[in-house]
Amino acid sequence: MLRIIMAVVITVVAGAASAADVKVLAALVLQDALDPLAAAYARERGHMVTIAYSTVGAIRKRLAGGEHADVVVLTSDAIDDMARNGEVTAHARVAATLTGVAVREGAAVPDVSTLEKFRAVLKGARSIAYTDPKTGGAFGTYLGQELARLGLAEMVNSKAVLRRGSHEIVAAVAKGDAELGITFISTIVSIRGVKVAGRLPPPLLGREDFSAGVVRDSTAGEAAAALVRALGNAQAAKVWTAKGFVASSSNP
């Protein structure tokens, strides 16, 4: 009997010793899918996963300032750049999202199918919410540049309701603080009180790919690498798709 008890204690202690704390820094737009994916991974593997969300630019600054993280989930361009600089080791693409227009539930759905129609919608809108380019968000920066190139920046800026990220943009539309919201479709479909009017027309339509990578100085070991793999597997693809993302090809 004593041997059996000792065997159980040893097993429990060994299991506790193998558990790891995995700290993740991730792009804010991923929150609706990444939260349940991380929770499922934690339940299955017995590890603790904590996630801090912010813009891509802010996360890069935090890491450069010495903040510790084990895994980063950012735009693929950012992860590729970090890999070239030796800041991340194992990395893989996990999902993508497209950009679109949000309107309040019950509001008339504007036709944004072409650039000319979208231009007319922007002119007629009372207020337009989108990401403040100064926050370092990848899409906010891109949209600002494209609006300037198309000669729409001054007109849109005069009606701008600037927010920090996609969730704040959609919330502004839901509360009636903005008539239109320009952001990622994956966020629009995740929040009650709003609906997707349509994708942004070319050349404004954006596809943002996201990748996960293990930070070079991670202290979580295999637990961090396993999380990166889990975010791109077939089971995760179902969650990404349900949350309005385009899932990347499943990893073996």
Coordinates of C-alpha atoms in Angstrom, one line a residue:
M1 CA 0.0 0.0 0.0
L2 CA 2.8 2.4 0.9
R3 CA 4.5 1.7 -2.5
I4 CA 1.2 2.5 -4.3
I5 CA 0.9 5.8 -2.4
M6 CA 4.5 6.7 -3.1
A7 CA 4.0 6.0 -6.8
V8 CA 1.0 8.3 -7.0
V9 CA 2.9 11.1 -5.2
I10 CA 5.9 10.7 -7.5
T11 CA 3.5 10.8 -10.5
V12 CA 1.8 14.0 -9.3
V13 CA 5.1 15.7 -8.4
A14 CA 6.5 14.8 -11.8
G15 CA 3.4 16.2 -13.5
A16 CA 3.7 19.4 -11.6
A17 CA 7.4 19.7 -12.4
S18 CA 6.7 19.4 -16.1
A19 CA 4.1 22.2 -16.1
A20 CA 5.2 25.5 -17.5
D21 CA 4.0 29.1 -17.5
V22 CA 3.8 30.4 -21.0
K23 CA 3.6 34.2 -21.5
V24 CA 2.2 35.3 -24.8
L25 CA 2.2 38.8 -26.4
A26 CA -0.3 39.0 -29.2
A27 CA -2.0 41.4 -31.6
L28 CA -5.2 42.7 -30.2
V29 CA -7.3 41.7 -33.3
L30 CA -6.6 38.0 -32.5
Q31 CA -8.2 38.0 -29.0
D32 CA -11.6 36.5 -29.8
A33 CA -9.9 33.4 -31.3
L34 CA -6.7 33.2 -29.3
D35 CA -8.4 33.3 -25.9
P36 CA -10.3 30.0 -26.4
L37 CA -7.4 28.4 -28.3
A38 CA -5.0 29.2 -25.4
A39 CA -7.6 28.0 -22.8
A40 CA -8.0 24.7 -24.7
Y41 CA -4.2 24.2 -24.9
A42 CA -3.8 24.9 -21.2
R43 CA -6.5 22.3 -20.3
E44 CA -5.0 19.7 -22.5
R45 CA -1.3 20.2 -21.6
G46 CA -1.6 21.3 -18.0
H47 CA 0.4 24.5 -18.6
M48 CA -0.6 28.0 -17.6
V49 CA -0.9 30.4 -20.5
T50 CA -1.2 34.2 -20.0
I51 CA -1.8 36.6 -22.9
A52 CA -1.3 40.3 -23.1
Y53 CA -2.8 42.1 -26.1
S54 CA -1.7 45.3 -27.8
T55 CA -0.8 46.6 -31.3
V56 CA 2.0 45.1 -33.2
G57 CA 4.1 48.3 -32.9
A58 CA 3.6 48.5 -29.2
I59 CA 4.6 44.8 -28.7
R60 CA 7.8 45.3 -30.7
K61 CA 8.7 48.2 -28.5
R62 CA 7.9 46.3 -25.3
L63 CA 10.2 43.4 -26.4
A64 CA 12.9 45.8 -27.4
G65 CA 12.6 47.4 -24.0
G66 CA 13.4 44.0 -22.4
E67 CA 10.0 42.7 -21.5
H68 CA 9.9 38.9 -21.2
A69 CA 7.7 36.7 -23.4
D70 CA 7.7 33.1 -24.5
V71 CA 5.5 33.3 -27.5
V72 CA 4.5 36.1 -29.8
V73 CA 1.5 36.1 -32.2
L74 CA 1.8 39.0 -34.6
T75 CA 1.5 39.9 -38.2
S76 CA 3.5 37.5 -40.4
D77 CA 5.6 40.4 -41.6
A78 CA 6.6 41.2 -38.1
I79 CA 7.4 37.6 -37.2
D80 CA 9.4 37.2 -40.4
D81 CA 11.4 40.3 -39.5
M82 CA 12.0 39.0 -35.9
A83 CA 13.1 35.7 -37.3
R84 CA 15.7 37.4 -39.6
N85 CA 17.0 39.3 -36.6
G86 CA 17.2 36.1 -34.5
E87 CA 14.5 37.3 -32.1
V88 CA 12.3 34.3 -32.6
T89 CA 13.2 30.7 -33.3
A90 CA 10.4 28.2 -34.4
H91 CA 7.5 30.1 -36.1
A92 CA 4.5 29.3 -38.3
R93 CA 1.6 31.0 -39.9
V94 CA -1.7 30.4 -38.1
A95 CA -4.5 32.5 -39.7
A96 CA -5.4 35.6 -41.7
T97 CA -8.2 38.2 -41.7
L98 CA -9.7 40.5 -44.3
T99 CA -10.8 44.1 -43.9
G100 CA -14.3 45.3 -44.1
V101 CA -16.9 47.9 -43.1
A102 CA -19.1 47.6 -40.0
V103 CA -22.5 49.2 -39.5
R104 CA -24.9 49.1 -36.6
E105 CA -27.4 46.3 -36.5
G106 CA -30.6 47.5 -38.0
A107 CA -29.0 50.3 -40.1
A108 CA -29.2 50.3 -43.9
V109 CA -26.3 48.4 -45.4
P110 CA -24.3 50.6 -47.7
D111 CA -22.9 49.4 -51.0
V112 CA -19.1 49.3 -50.7
S113 CA -18.5 46.9 -53.5
T114 CA -16.4 49.3 -55.7
L115 CA -14.0 52.1 -54.9
E116 CA -16.3 54.7 -56.4
K117 CA -19.3 53.4 -54.4
F118 CA -17.2 53.3 -51.2
R119 CA -16.0 56.8 -51.8
A120 CA -19.6 58.0 -52.0
V121 CA -20.4 56.1 -48.8
L122 CA -17.5 57.8 -47.0
K123 CA -18.6 61.2 -48.2
G124 CA -22.2 60.6 -47.0
A125 CA -21.2 59.2 -43.6
R126 CA -21.5 61.4 -40.5
S127 CA -18.6 59.7 -38.7
I128 CA -16.1 56.9 -39.4
A129 CA -14.2 54.9 -36.9
Y130 CA -10.8 53.4 -37.7
T131 CA -7.5 52.7 -36.0
D132 CA -5.4 55.7 -35.0
P133 CA -2.2 55.3 -37.1
K134 CA -0.2 56.7 -34.2
T135 CA -0.9 53.6 -32.1
G136 CA 1.3 51.5 -34.4
G137 CA -1.5 49.2 -35.6
A138 CA -0.5 47.6 -38.9
F139 CA -3.8 48.1 -40.7
G140 CA -4.3 51.6 -39.3
T141 CA -1.0 52.6 -40.8
Y142 CA -1.8 51.0 -44.1
L143 CA -5.3 52.5 -44.3
G144 CA -3.9 56.0 -43.6
Q145 CA -1.4 55.6 -46.3
E146 CA -3.9 54.4 -48.9
L147 CA -6.5 57.1 -48.0
A148 CA -3.8 59.7 -48.6
R149 CA -2.8 58.1 -51.9
L150 CA -6.4 58.1 -53.1
G151 CA -6.9 61.7 -52.0
L152 CA -9.5 60.7 -49.3
A153 CA -7.5 61.3 -46.2
E154 CA -8.6 64.9 -45.5
M155 CA -12.2 64.1 -46.0
V156 CA -12.1 61.0 -43.8
N157 CA -10.0 62.6 -41.1
S158 CA -12.6 65.3 -40.7
K159 CA -15.1 62.6 -39.7
A160 CA -12.7 60.4 -37.9
V161 CA -13.5 58.6 -34.6
L162 CA -10.0 57.3 -33.9
R163 CA -9.6 54.2 -31.7
R164 CA -6.8 52.1 -30.4
G165 CA -7.7 48.8 -32.1
S166 CA -10.4 46.8 -33.9
H167 CA -12.5 46.0 -30.8
E168 CA -12.7 49.7 -29.9
I169 CA -13.7 50.5 -33.4
V170 CA -16.6 48.0 -33.5
A171 CA -17.7 49.0 -30.0
A172 CA -17.9 52.7 -31.2
V173 CA -20.2 51.6 -34.0
A174 CA -22.3 49.4 -31.7
K175 CA -22.8 52.3 -29.3
G176 CA -23.6 54.8 -32.0
D177 CA -20.5 56.8 -31.6
A178 CA -19.6 56.2 -35.2
E179 CA -21.8 55.5 -38.2
L180 CA -19.2 53.3 -40.0
G181 CA -16.3 51.3 -38.8
I182 CA -13.4 50.2 -40.9
T183 CA -11.5 47.2 -39.5
F184 CA -11.0 43.5 -39.6
I185 CA -14.1 41.4 -40.5
S186 CA -13.1 38.8 -37.8
T187 CA -13.7 41.4 -35.1
I188 CA -16.9 42.7 -36.7
V189 CA -18.6 39.2 -36.6
S190 CA -17.5 38.7 -33.0
I191 CA -19.4 41.6 -31.4
R192 CA -23.2 41.9 -31.0
G193 CA -25.0 45.0 -32.3
V194 CA -23.0 45.3 -35.5
K195 CA -22.9 43.6 -38.9
V196 CA -20.6 43.4 -41.9
A197 CA -21.6 45.8 -44.7
G198 CA -19.0 44.2 -47.0
R199 CA -15.3 43.8 -47.7
L200 CA -13.3 46.9 -48.5
P201 CA -13.0 47.3 -52.3
P202 CA -9.6 46.9 -54.0
P203 CA -7.1 48.5 -53.6
L204 CA -8.2 49.2 -50.0
L205 CA -9.0 45.6 -49.3
G206 CA -6.4 44.2 -46.9
R207 CA -5.5 40.7 -46.0
E208 CA -3.4 40.4 -42.9
D209 CA -1.6 37.1 -42.2
F210 CA -0.6 36.2 -38.7
S211 CA 2.1 34.0 -37.4
A212 CA 3.2 32.6 -34.0
G213 CA 6.8 32.3 -32.9
V214 CA 8.9 31.2 -29.9
V215 CA 10.8 34.1 -28.5
R216 CA 14.6 33.5 -28.4
D217 CA 14.9 33.9 -24.7
S218 CA 11.8 31.9 -23.8
T219 CA 12.0 30.1 -20.5
A220 CA 9.0 27.9 -21.2
G221 CA 10.9 25.3 -23.3
E222 CA 8.9 22.8 -25.3
A223 CA 5.7 24.2 -23.9
A224 CA 6.2 27.3 -25.9
A225 CA 7.0 25.4 -29.1
A226 CA 4.0 23.1 -28.6
L227 CA 1.7 26.1 -28.3
V228 CA 2.9 27.5 -31.6
R229 CA 2.3 24.2 -33.3
A230 CA -1.2 23.9 -31.6
L231 CA -2.3 27.3 -33.0
G232 CA -1.8 26.0 -36.5
N233 CA -3.2 22.5 -36.3
A234 CA -6.5 21.2 -37.7
Q235 CA -8.4 21.6 -34.5
A236 CA -7.3 25.2 -34.2
A237 CA -8.4 25.8 -37.8
K238 CA -12.0 25.2 -36.8
V239 CA -11.8 27.9 -34.1
W240 CA -10.1 30.4 -36.4
T241 CA -12.8 29.9 -39.1
A242 CA -15.7 30.1 -36.6
K243 CA -14.3 33.5 -35.4
G244 CA -14.2 35.0 -38.9
F245 CA -10.6 34.3 -39.8
V246 CA -9.1 32.5 -42.7
A247 CA -7.3 29.5 -41.2
S248 CA -3.8 28.7 -42.5
S249 CA -3.1 25.2 -43.8
S250 CA -3.1 22.7 -41.0
N251 CA 0.2 21.6 -39.7
P252 CA 0.9 17.9 -39.4

